[in-house]
Amino acid sequence: MLGLKVQWPLGVLVLGLASTIIAAQELQSTPLGQISGYKFHMATAQDQPKHPWLNPGPPGRLIERNHAQKKKQGEQQRIQLEQPIKVIPVWIEPLPADMAPHGGGLEAEINVNDKVVAVQLAVQAEVQQRRPRLPMEPEPATSSSQPTLSDDQLLAKVRLDPKDGKALLEFIRHRTLKEDELEQLQKIIKRFGADAFEERIKAVRQVERFGAAALGPLKAAIKDSDPEVSYRAQQALQRLETIPQTQVMAAVIRALVQQKPPGTTAALLAYVPLAAEEEILLTALREALTTLAVGPDGKADPALLAALEDRHPLRRKLAMLALIEGGPADRTIRVPDAYPRVRQAARQETHLETRFAVLWTLLLITRQNEFLPDLLALIPSLPRGHLWQLEDLLLQLTDHQPPPGGRFLKDPASLAKARDAWMQWWKEKGQHLDLATFRYQPRIQGITAIVEVDVRGYAQGRAFVLGPDMRESRSVTGLNYPCDMKLLPNGHILVAEMNTSRVVEFDANGTQVRAQFINQQPFALEILENGDIQVICRNNVYLFDKQWKQKQLYSRPNYDIVAGCRLPSGETLLIRNVAQGSTGFRIDAQFKELRDTHSFARMNHLQNVEPIDNERILVCEYNRVAEYNLKTGKLLWHYNCNNPNSAQRLPNGNTLITLMNDQPNGRVIELDPSGEIVWEYQPKDPGLRPIRAWRR
C-alpha cells in the first residue's frame, strides 16, 4: 500500500490511499472522540476480519496543528508519496444515523507524545449505502423532514415569554456588542491564523467567552481566505450554537415589534452589525425597523434619525430604508418631516452599497425623477448585480431602445461610456418622463444562482447565490452531484441531488430541513405559481404539492430522458437521445404523452433546455447553444461552445451560459446579442465545476 507520510520529531502519521485508514507510529494514547459521524479505535490483526475497512476513499489532507511555521493564506503543505512504514492502524466505525452529526469531512485529533496532531480526511460524513437496482415500476417517493418551529416554540427554548417585552429587550441587549468590543472580537478572530499553535488555541478560548454575541462574526469568519481561520471559526460555532440561535433571535425581534417596550428601536439598531452576515436576521431587522419607524404622532422615531449619521454603513442603510418604505400605497413620501434629511443623507452617502440601495428605493417609492441621474452617475462603479437591476429599469423606460453606446459591457471604459450615453439621454428625454404613471415590473433582482459539482468525486458540491453586490448571500455545501437548484418564496433553497436520488430543502443558513427521496436520479426542478414542485428524472416526471404529496406521475421504462423543462403553456418538453441526435416530445398538463416530436442535435446527459416563451426554446447541444422555434423547428440563433450545460435568455437580450468543461475550471458567461462576453464567473476551487447558473 502506498501511503502519504509526514515525518515529525514527535512521531509519524500515515494516511492510506488504498483504503480510508489512519495510522500512527509511537502512539502514546488511543484516539478518542466521535467526530463527524465516526468512532475511532486502535486496531489489531484480530480486529480486521471483525471490522472490515471502509470502501476506498479519496486522498486526505494532513494538517499538524502545532507546526511552528504554519503556511499562510490557504497554502497546503505538499506531502510526497512514499513506501509505507511499519504502522499501528486505527480503524474507523460509522456511528448510527441518529448519533452521527450532520457535516462534511472527517476529523480527529490524535495525541502523539503528548502533542496534539490533527488529521483531516476529505470524505463524506455519511456512509452511503449502495443503491439497489431500480425496479421497472417506480417506487413511491418518500420524504424526511425536520419540524418547523413556531416563534413561541423558539422562544421557549431560551425560556422567554413572547409577551414579556422587558425580558425580550434584555435578551437582545445581552447579545449586543459595543463598537470597541466588536472591533476587539474581530481582532481576536484574526488570531485564529497565528503561526504559534498556543496563540491559536488562546484566541479560540477568548472568542468563546463572548458567548452568543460572537456568533455573527464567527459566521463571517467561516468565509475567510485563511483556511485555519475558517476551520477554527467552524469549531467555535459548533460549541457555541447549541440551539438555532439565528431563528431564536429572529423570533425575539418579531416579538419585540409586537410588544414595543421603550428603547426597542435603539436596541435593534445597536444589534445590526452583528447580523451583517445573517440574511434571515437582516430581513427581520429591516421589517421590524420599518414597522417601528413612525410613532403614533406621525413623527419619525428619534433613534432612526440619529442613525442617519451613524459610523456603521449598515445601520445608516436600514435607518434610511425604514423611513422610506412601509407607507400607505397612496403616499409616496412616508414621513414628510424626515424626508429632507433622508434625501440629503442618501446623496452624501460614501458607502457604495448603501448609497445605491437608498437611492434605488427612493426612486421606486417616491417616483421622483430627481434620483435617476444620481443612479446613472454610479454606473462605472456599481457591482454587476446592481448594474443588472438598473439596466432592467432603463430598458423598460426606453421600451428596449437604449441610446447608442448605452449597453453595459465588460470593461470599465465601456461602462463609463455607457454612463455618458445615459446621462445624455436623461438631458434630452429623461426629464420628461412621468414616473408616477410608469408601471415598473422588476424582472431582475440582481442575483445569480450557481450549482457546482465536485469533479474529484468527494461529494463536496455546492449551490450558492451571488447577491446584487456579487457576494455570496446563501450557500449549501457537501452536496453529492447537485444538478439543479431553485429558490423558494420563503428564502429556502431546493436542490436536486442526483447521486443520492433526492431533492433536498435547505434554509437560508444552509441547514437541511427536508429530504424528498425520489428513487430516480432527479436533474431538473420547477416551482409552479401555485407552489407545486415538478421534478424531472431519468425516466419519470413527478408533480408534488407544497407538502410533497405526489399529485401526478409520468413514467418511461427506458431511462432515456436526458433533459426536460416545463413550458409556459403548462406542457412539459422531454428530450431523449437517439442514434443521430435528440428527439423531443411533450406531455400535457395532465402528464399525457402527446404525439408531436421535435428534432435537435445530439445532447449529453445533464445538458439542459430552457424556454424563452411559448414558441422559442434554448437547447444545450453537444457543441453549441441553439435557439429553436418549437412550432416550425427552425434554428433561430446559435453560439458555438464545448458541451454547454445550461443556458438562459435574459430580459436584456443577453444569454447566460454555463460551460463546465471550459479550461481550467469551467466558467459561467453572459453574452450580448453580438456574441461579446460582458460578464463571467470562474470557480476559485479547482475541484469544483459550475454545471447550472440562473439569473433572477
XYZ file of C-alpha atoms in Angstrom:
696
model
C 0.000 0.000 0.000
C 1.337 3.402 -0.908
C 0.919 5.983 1.798
C 1.067 9.674 2.479
C 3.786 10.228 5.061
C 4.708 13.249 7.145
C 7.747 12.870 9.422
C 7.892 14.958 12.604
C 10.310 14.678 15.524
C 7.432 13.601 17.708
C 6.091 10.785 15.585
C 4.888 9.644 12.190
C 1.396 9.713 10.683
C 0.449 7.757 7.580
C -2.767 8.054 5.576
C -3.549 5.137 3.322
C -4.526 5.700 -0.305
C -5.889 2.215 -0.869
C -8.374 2.483 1.956
C -9.580 5.059 4.417
C -7.155 4.279 7.264
C -5.479 6.481 9.810
C -2.282 5.009 11.192
C 0.360 6.224 13.630
C 3.705 5.009 14.936
C 4.726 5.609 18.545
C 1.184 6.499 19.552
C 1.074 7.088 23.281
C -2.712 7.139 23.671
C -5.766 5.784 21.930
C -7.606 8.253 19.649
C -10.756 9.401 21.347
C -13.992 11.116 20.384
C -16.844 10.795 17.988
C -16.227 13.216 15.167
C -18.352 13.835 12.056
C -20.222 10.583 12.384
C -17.332 8.181 13.084
C -15.790 6.446 16.096
C -12.049 5.746 16.257
C -10.459 2.576 17.665
C -6.976 1.133 17.937
C -6.927 -1.875 15.592
C -5.065 -5.179 15.756
C -4.715 -8.042 13.314
C -7.525 -9.854 15.127
C -9.849 -6.907 14.569
C -9.631 -6.796 10.805
C -11.948 -9.730 9.955
C -14.446 -8.498 12.524
C -14.282 -4.865 11.467
C -13.591 -4.619 7.700
C -12.116 -1.409 6.386
C -14.387 1.136 4.795
C -14.526 1.302 0.995
C -11.632 3.142 -0.684
C -11.877 6.864 -0.184
C -10.153 9.918 -1.608
C -6.657 11.038 -0.605
C -6.640 13.029 2.589
C -5.075 16.173 3.972
C -2.784 16.120 6.997
C -2.614 19.331 8.996
C -0.277 19.444 12.002
C -1.727 21.922 14.469
C 1.434 22.566 16.475
C 3.717 23.185 13.492
C 5.818 26.268 14.203
C 5.750 27.629 10.647
C 2.127 27.315 9.525
C 1.568 28.058 5.858
C -0.224 31.348 5.259
C -3.255 32.276 3.112
C -4.522 28.871 2.166
C -1.272 27.201 1.093
C -1.271 23.460 1.779
C 1.828 21.516 2.789
C 2.853 19.284 -0.074
C 3.011 15.664 1.074
C 5.003 13.212 -1.030
C 4.023 9.629 -1.815
C 6.442 7.134 -0.263
C 6.579 3.440 0.513
C 4.693 2.690 3.737
C 6.475 2.302 7.033
C 5.572 -0.006 9.886
C 2.413 1.406 11.459
C -0.176 0.807 14.112
C -3.526 1.228 12.328
C -6.654 2.852 13.637
C -9.934 1.621 12.244
C -12.975 3.828 11.746
C -16.501 2.776 12.578
C -19.520 4.770 11.297
C -21.911 5.710 14.058
C -25.662 5.004 13.885
C -27.559 7.626 11.912
C -29.230 9.073 14.998
C -25.823 9.653 16.639
C -23.881 10.970 13.642
C -23.832 14.749 13.399
C -24.552 16.404 10.054
C -21.401 17.643 8.376
C -18.763 17.368 5.699
C -15.293 15.972 6.341
C -13.907 13.563 8.884
C -11.545 14.873 11.502
C -9.689 13.536 14.508
C -7.099 14.919 16.872
C -4.586 12.238 17.891
C -2.217 12.579 20.845
C 1.381 11.809 19.807
C 3.849 12.008 22.714
C 1.546 14.480 24.472
C 1.430 16.775 21.430
C -1.857 17.179 19.581
C -1.780 16.497 15.851
C -4.949 16.872 13.780
C -5.815 14.628 10.861
C -8.453 15.664 8.331
C -9.924 13.441 5.635
C -11.984 14.938 2.839
C -14.667 12.251 2.934
C -18.411 12.304 3.406
C -19.660 12.238 6.955
C -22.490 9.908 5.993
C -21.638 6.473 4.579
C -23.936 5.965 1.616
C -25.373 2.510 1.123
C -25.061 1.077 -2.391
C -28.377 1.727 -4.122
C -30.098 -1.451 -5.355
C -31.062 -1.820 -8.992
C -34.176 0.201 -9.626
C -37.328 -1.745 -10.424
C -39.138 -1.164 -13.709
C -42.112 0.260 -11.840
C -41.249 3.399 -9.838
C -41.470 3.206 -6.080
C -43.407 5.930 -4.259
C -41.288 8.917 -3.320
C -40.572 9.163 0.393
C -39.503 12.105 2.498
C -37.905 13.046 5.773
C -38.150 16.497 7.276
C -37.395 18.470 10.402
C -40.366 20.177 12.044
C -40.584 23.932 11.576
C -40.773 25.595 14.972
C -43.128 28.478 15.659
C -41.863 31.687 17.252
C -43.370 30.650 20.590
C -41.556 27.302 20.439
C -38.271 29.003 19.570
C -38.638 31.468 22.426
C -39.445 28.623 24.791
C -36.018 27.131 24.033
C -34.436 30.151 25.747
C -37.194 30.441 28.382
C -38.648 33.675 27.031
C -42.268 34.763 27.262
C -43.280 36.365 23.926
C -45.315 38.943 25.863
C -42.546 39.933 28.267
C -41.142 42.964 26.449
C -38.619 43.766 29.151
C -37.092 40.280 29.085
C -37.010 40.271 25.265
C -35.186 43.601 25.259
C -32.692 42.383 27.844
C -32.080 39.239 25.771
C -31.032 41.190 22.681
C -29.017 43.747 24.660
C -27.072 40.951 26.348
C -26.071 39.681 22.880
C -25.074 43.089 21.519
C -21.507 44.349 21.469
C -20.341 47.939 21.592
C -18.215 49.209 18.722
C -14.927 48.742 20.588
C -15.975 45.277 21.762
C -16.847 44.242 18.215
C -13.502 45.504 16.929
C -11.739 43.606 19.713
C -13.636 40.406 18.847
C -12.745 40.700 15.152
C -9.063 41.182 16.018
C -9.112 38.062 18.198
C -10.729 36.033 15.392
C -7.908 37.096 13.061
C -5.514 35.445 15.533
C -7.094 32.097 14.633
C -4.473 32.120 11.858
C -1.453 32.897 14.049
C 1.759 30.910 13.457
C 2.017 29.700 17.062
C -0.278 26.825 17.993
C -0.708 28.108 21.550
C -1.751 31.543 20.228
C -4.456 29.997 18.062
C -5.851 27.959 20.946
C -5.809 31.017 23.222
C -7.685 33.085 20.629
C -10.434 30.465 20.305
C -10.923 30.361 24.067
C -11.110 34.168 24.238
C -13.723 34.299 21.481
C -15.866 31.654 23.136
C -16.035 33.822 26.265
C -18.110 36.307 24.232
C -20.838 33.662 24.088
C -23.783 34.123 21.709
C -22.609 37.643 20.812
C -19.752 36.066 18.837
C -21.975 34.014 16.522
C -22.370 36.628 13.774
C -18.647 37.480 13.479
C -17.774 33.770 13.606
C -20.121 33.026 10.712
C -18.441 35.802 8.746
C -15.033 34.288 9.585
C -16.006 30.958 8.010
C -15.565 32.689 4.619
C -12.050 33.893 5.491
C -9.384 33.164 2.876
C -7.088 31.654 5.533
C -8.246 28.030 5.995
C -7.009 27.992 9.591
C -9.239 30.969 10.474
C -12.191 29.349 8.708
C -11.594 25.976 10.393
C -11.368 27.342 13.927
C -14.394 29.583 13.386
C -16.418 26.497 12.425
C -15.206 24.632 15.503
C -16.098 27.538 17.813
C -19.547 27.801 16.223
C -20.252 24.121 16.807
C -19.515 24.554 20.506
C -21.434 27.825 20.941
C -24.529 27.250 18.826
C -26.275 24.547 20.818
C -29.699 25.874 19.764
C -30.784 27.505 16.468
C -29.623 30.969 17.543
C -30.453 32.679 14.237
C -34.064 31.515 14.299
C -34.370 32.323 18.007
C -33.057 35.853 17.510
C -35.417 36.416 14.564
C -38.305 35.312 16.798
C -37.128 37.711 19.528
C -37.074 40.587 17.012
C -40.607 39.825 15.820
C -41.870 39.547 19.402
C -40.284 42.893 20.294
C -42.171 44.557 17.443
C -45.410 43.241 18.901
C -44.666 44.408 22.458
C -42.799 47.648 21.641
C -41.141 48.235 25.028
C -39.373 51.618 25.311
C -35.942 51.521 23.699
C -36.787 48.801 21.153
C -35.688 50.738 18.062
C -32.367 51.748 19.620
C -31.704 48.170 20.768
C -32.396 46.745 17.296
C -30.134 49.322 15.647
C -27.352 48.523 18.117
C -27.580 44.836 17.182
C -27.429 45.425 13.368
C -23.631 44.964 12.837
C -23.753 41.524 14.477
C -26.313 40.408 11.887
C -24.299 41.569 8.868
C -23.770 38.002 7.561
C -27.211 36.683 8.538
C -29.783 37.196 5.782
C -32.613 35.917 7.998
C -31.777 38.419 10.734
C -31.241 41.323 8.339
C -34.674 40.691 6.835
C -36.258 40.532 10.299
C -34.457 43.723 11.371
C -35.446 45.600 8.210
C -39.110 44.656 8.642
C -39.044 45.480 12.348
C -37.431 48.906 11.926
C -39.859 49.748 9.119
C -42.781 48.888 11.391
C -41.363 50.965 14.264
C -40.241 53.926 12.126
C -43.236 56.183 12.777
C -44.728 56.923 16.170
C -48.421 57.483 17.000
C -47.908 61.201 16.367
C -46.763 60.544 12.789
C -43.206 61.627 13.592
C -40.081 59.627 12.815
C -38.514 57.609 15.619
C -35.613 59.707 17.034
C -33.320 56.664 17.118
C -33.703 56.255 13.358
C -32.981 59.916 12.715
C -29.836 59.676 14.835
C -28.769 56.556 12.925
C -28.673 58.528 9.649
C -25.266 59.792 10.824
C -24.059 56.555 12.446
C -20.496 55.404 11.730
C -21.657 51.947 10.589
C -22.986 51.916 6.965
C -25.397 49.032 7.581
C -27.102 50.982 10.383
C -27.387 54.027 8.119
C -28.815 51.889 5.345
C -31.516 50.216 7.458
C -32.436 53.522 9.109
C -32.938 55.288 5.770
C -34.873 52.380 4.270
C -37.152 52.232 7.328
C -38.051 55.898 6.849
C -38.786 55.409 3.127
C -40.633 52.081 2.961
C -43.823 50.884 4.616
C -46.119 53.868 4.000
C -49.672 53.769 2.595
C -49.949 52.935 -1.108
C -51.327 56.386 -1.910
C -48.481 58.233 -0.149
C -45.095 58.335 -1.891
C -43.356 60.156 0.958
C -43.943 58.210 4.146
C -42.548 60.609 6.789
C -42.657 64.203 5.478
C -40.719 65.657 8.425
C -37.841 63.183 7.903
C -37.812 63.188 4.085
C -35.397 66.143 3.577
C -32.868 64.567 5.945
C -33.134 61.158 4.271
C -32.719 62.661 0.807
C -29.675 64.636 1.911
C -28.160 61.647 3.702
C -28.614 59.467 0.598
C -26.756 61.934 -1.624
C -23.957 62.397 0.893
C -23.546 58.650 1.496
C -19.992 57.444 0.770
C -20.573 53.691 1.110
C -21.428 52.492 -2.414
C -23.762 49.622 -1.458
C -25.703 51.814 0.977
C -25.853 54.726 -1.480
C -27.273 52.573 -4.284
C -29.795 50.766 -2.076
C -31.228 54.010 -0.677
C -31.286 55.943 -3.975
C -32.884 52.943 -5.703
C -35.572 52.692 -3.031
C -36.194 56.446 -3.108
C -36.710 56.335 -6.881
C -39.129 53.388 -6.762
C -41.116 54.584 -3.737
C -41.287 58.356 -4.280
C -41.415 58.176 -8.111
C -39.339 61.341 -8.203
C -37.248 61.788 -11.384
C -34.529 63.623 -9.477
C -32.946 60.371 -8.214
C -32.400 58.803 -11.647
C -29.321 60.876 -12.618
C -27.834 60.094 -9.196
C -28.101 56.401 -10.073
C -26.800 56.873 -13.619
C -23.678 58.541 -12.237
C -22.851 55.314 -10.334
C -22.782 53.050 -13.429
C -18.971 52.619 -13.767
C -18.501 51.731 -10.091
C -21.546 49.547 -9.356
C -21.243 45.796 -8.689
C -22.587 43.827 -11.621
C -25.739 42.729 -9.783
C -26.846 46.325 -9.275
C -25.990 47.099 -12.891
C -28.393 44.350 -13.951
C -31.141 45.894 -11.805
C -30.559 49.397 -13.170
C -30.318 48.096 -16.751
C -33.682 46.341 -16.385
C -35.327 49.591 -15.269
C -33.724 51.647 -18.060
C -34.702 49.161 -20.768
C -38.316 49.263 -19.608
C -38.247 53.077 -19.523
C -36.991 53.176 -23.139
C -39.082 50.282 -24.475
C -35.855 48.309 -25.012
C -34.359 51.050 -27.182
C -31.214 52.123 -25.303
C -29.279 55.136 -26.574
C -26.228 54.486 -28.810
C -23.396 53.278 -26.592
C -25.766 52.567 -23.725
C -25.182 48.806 -23.473
C -23.474 47.652 -20.274
C -20.350 45.836 -21.487
C -17.499 44.274 -19.520
C -14.615 46.730 -19.119
C -14.660 49.928 -17.019
C -14.033 52.179 -20.041
C -17.160 50.911 -21.821
C -19.198 51.351 -18.626
C -18.002 54.964 -18.393
C -19.155 55.479 -21.997
C -22.499 53.861 -21.133
C -22.891 56.273 -18.213
C -22.238 59.252 -20.505
C -24.718 57.919 -23.088
C -27.456 57.539 -20.489
C -26.732 60.951 -18.963
C -27.158 62.479 -22.424
C -30.410 60.556 -22.831
C -31.538 61.964 -19.480
C -30.869 65.516 -20.592
C -32.765 65.023 -23.842
C -35.684 62.798 -22.837
C -35.457 61.550 -19.273
C -36.587 64.733 -17.555
C -39.913 64.495 -19.355
C -40.681 61.011 -18.077
C -43.665 60.639 -15.763
C -42.580 58.025 -13.259
C -45.823 58.430 -11.337
C -47.711 56.696 -14.167
C -44.894 54.378 -15.267
C -45.515 50.772 -14.221
C -42.163 49.198 -13.488
C -42.251 45.396 -13.211
C -38.874 44.133 -11.941
C -37.699 41.158 -13.973
C -34.216 41.018 -12.440
C -33.397 41.153 -8.724
C -29.659 41.203 -9.424
C -28.966 37.718 -8.022
C -27.301 34.756 -9.729
C -27.772 31.183 -8.516
C -24.943 28.765 -9.376
C -24.600 24.992 -8.903
C -21.122 23.427 -8.780
C -20.242 19.717 -8.854
C -17.192 18.144 -7.245
C -15.252 16.570 -10.127
C -12.929 14.793 -7.648
C -15.795 12.572 -6.539
C -15.652 13.663 -2.890
C -19.342 14.693 -2.758
C -18.423 18.268 -1.855
C -20.566 20.005 -4.485
C -22.318 23.214 -3.613
C -25.192 25.518 -4.563
C -24.968 29.215 -3.789
C -26.418 32.622 -4.562
C -24.463 35.721 -5.574
C -26.323 38.781 -4.298
C -26.585 42.113 -6.134
C -23.275 43.110 -4.511
C -21.739 39.925 -6.053
C -21.016 38.445 -2.634
C -22.326 35.027 -1.647
C -25.544 35.627 0.242
C -26.594 31.985 0.657
C -24.774 28.707 0.123
C -25.162 24.971 0.638
C -22.112 22.696 0.662
C -21.357 18.972 0.872
C -23.722 18.034 -1.982
C -23.432 14.735 -3.856
C -23.558 15.759 -7.532
C -26.179 18.521 -7.467
C -27.819 19.101 -10.859
C -30.325 21.891 -10.293
C -31.464 24.376 -7.667
C -34.427 26.678 -7.180
C -35.068 29.484 -4.704
C -38.314 29.133 -2.750
C -40.504 32.115 -1.764
C -39.547 31.660 1.916
C -35.842 32.101 1.125
C -35.062 28.386 1.258
C -33.001 26.580 -1.395
C -34.237 23.451 -3.170
C -31.519 21.218 -4.655
C -31.784 18.182 -6.954
C -29.027 15.816 -5.776
C -28.596 13.204 -8.495
C -26.253 10.699 -6.853
C -28.451 10.317 -3.778
C -31.727 10.323 -5.776
C -33.324 13.000 -3.665
C -34.478 16.613 -3.616
C -33.233 18.445 -0.527
C -34.541 21.664 1.013
C -32.180 23.941 2.965
C -32.957 27.067 4.949
C -31.214 30.398 4.322
C -28.357 29.338 6.639
C -27.685 26.174 4.647
C -29.223 23.812 7.215
C -31.138 20.866 5.793
C -34.822 20.991 6.714
C -36.227 18.301 4.422
C -35.139 15.492 2.087
C -37.519 14.037 -0.501
C -36.270 10.703 -1.778
C -37.237 10.364 -5.437
C -35.574 6.983 -6.144
C -34.804 8.043 -9.710
C -31.853 10.480 -10.151
C -33.582 13.878 -10.367
C -31.883 16.512 -12.527
C -34.413 19.312 -13.182
C -36.730 21.227 -10.845
C -39.551 23.674 -11.461
C -41.595 25.631 -8.899
C -45.076 26.386 -10.230
C -47.077 29.525 -9.432
C -49.349 27.625 -7.023
C -46.337 26.268 -5.123
C -46.388 22.796 -6.694
C -42.993 21.239 -7.442
C -42.193 19.390 -10.659
C -39.205 17.026 -10.704
C -37.793 15.552 -13.918
C -35.752 12.336 -13.612
C -34.091 9.872 -15.988
C -37.356 8.022 -16.632
C -40.026 9.748 -14.523
C -41.646 13.142 -14.138
C -43.228 13.847 -10.736
C -45.582 16.590 -9.624
C -45.837 17.251 -5.877
C -47.863 19.731 -3.892
C -46.317 22.051 -1.273
C -46.409 19.255 1.331
C -44.658 16.879 -1.106
C -47.731 14.768 -1.629
C -47.488 13.191 -5.069
C -50.171 14.522 -7.425
C -49.102 13.185 -10.821
C -46.542 10.815 -12.347
C -45.330 10.203 -15.879
C -43.110 7.133 -16.288
C -40.973 5.615 -19.058
C -39.275 2.181 -18.959
C -36.042 3.065 -20.769
C -34.218 5.571 -18.527
C -33.565 7.626 -21.666
C -34.620 11.157 -20.656
C -31.532 13.377 -20.837
C -33.166 16.819 -20.479
C -36.517 18.466 -19.944
C -38.357 21.601 -18.897
C -41.849 22.859 -18.240
C -43.147 25.191 -20.954
C -45.188 28.378 -20.299
C -48.238 26.578 -21.725
C -48.165 24.045 -18.861
C -46.859 21.265 -21.080
C -43.507 19.610 -20.380
C -40.875 19.094 -23.059
C -38.742 15.966 -22.583
C -35.705 15.051 -24.676
C -34.196 11.620 -25.260
C -31.092 10.732 -27.234
C -31.347 8.672 -30.419
C -28.652 7.401 -32.773
C -28.153 10.568 -34.839
C -29.345 13.285 -32.470
C -32.021 14.056 -29.913
C -35.768 13.769 -30.101
C -38.068 15.947 -28.059
C -41.648 15.103 -27.164
C -44.214 16.740 -24.921
C -46.601 15.690 -22.187
C -49.612 17.842 -21.370
C -50.564 19.365 -18.016
C -52.219 16.039 -17.049
C -48.961 14.205 -17.932
C -50.423 12.509 -21.003
C -47.927 11.996 -23.819
C -48.592 13.996 -26.997
C -47.858 12.722 -30.490
C -45.780 15.569 -31.917
C -41.971 15.386 -31.770
C -39.073 17.825 -32.174
C -35.603 17.162 -33.553
C -32.383 18.616 -32.132
C -28.678 17.876 -32.463
C -27.163 15.328 -30.092
C -27.166 16.172 -26.384
C -25.222 14.801 -23.446
C -26.795 13.862 -20.153
C -27.114 16.884 -17.816
C -27.338 19.403 -20.649
C -30.493 21.431 -20.204
C -33.281 23.076 -22.186
C -34.860 26.390 -21.189
C -37.992 28.039 -22.638
C -37.789 31.657 -23.793
C -41.527 31.977 -24.474
C -44.373 29.808 -25.800
C -42.636 29.274 -29.137
C -38.875 29.655 -28.616
C -36.536 27.441 -26.642
C -32.805 27.301 -25.831
C -31.179 23.866 -26.162
C -27.689 22.928 -24.916
C -26.417 20.597 -27.619
C -23.117 18.749 -27.878
C -21.107 21.667 -29.287
C -23.380 24.713 -29.139
C -26.264 26.535 -27.530
C -29.124 26.689 -30.037
C -32.370 28.650 -30.126
C -35.234 26.922 -31.919
C -38.788 27.768 -32.847
C -40.765 24.836 -31.447
C -43.641 25.267 -33.907
C -41.552 25.388 -37.092
C -38.401 23.593 -35.904
C -36.321 26.408 -37.394
C -32.914 27.222 -35.902
C -33.034 30.918 -34.973
C -29.648 31.516 -33.262
C -26.661 29.572 -32.010
C -23.392 30.035 -30.147
C -20.609 27.514 -30.691
C -19.008 26.199 -27.490
C -17.854 22.929 -25.961
C -20.556 20.935 -24.162
C -22.629 23.761 -22.636
C -24.559 22.652 -19.564
C -27.215 25.347 -19.136
C -28.444 28.458 -20.940
C -30.893 31.219 -20.079
C -32.118 34.126 -22.209
C -32.115 37.238 -20.030
C -34.590 40.156 -20.174
C -31.874 42.412 -21.631
C -31.493 40.062 -24.626
C -28.208 38.576 -23.394
C -27.685 34.850 -22.850
C -26.268 33.272 -19.679
C -24.337 30.052 -20.417
C -22.672 27.507 -18.111
C -19.571 25.796 -19.517
C -18.461 23.065 -17.132
C -15.652 21.831 -19.388
C -14.003 25.156 -20.211
C -10.413 25.217 -19.017
C -9.103 25.478 -16.435
C -12.073 25.062 -14.045
C -15.167 25.810 -16.081
C -16.992 29.135 -16.136
C -20.312 30.936 -16.460
C -20.510 33.608 -19.166
C -23.031 36.255 -20.209
C -23.120 37.025 -23.952
C -24.706 40.050 -25.560
C -26.599 39.536 -28.878
C -23.407 40.140 -30.861
C -21.600 37.326 -29.044
C -19.409 39.564 -26.869
C -18.806 38.315 -23.312
C -19.940 41.044 -20.904
C -19.579 39.104 -17.635
C -18.114 35.823 -16.441
C -17.675 33.768 -13.277
C -14.928 31.215 -12.602
C -14.733 28.919 -9.548
C -11.917 29.515 -7.095
C -11.727 25.859 -6.037
C -10.093 23.770 -8.820
C -12.054 20.716 -7.683
C -15.439 22.330 -8.390
C -17.030 22.985 -11.783
C -20.199 25.025 -12.499
C -22.990 22.958 -14.009
C -26.009 25.306 -13.749
C -26.493 29.072 -13.458
C -29.672 31.140 -13.355
C -30.189 34.882 -13.155
C -33.106 36.229 -11.130
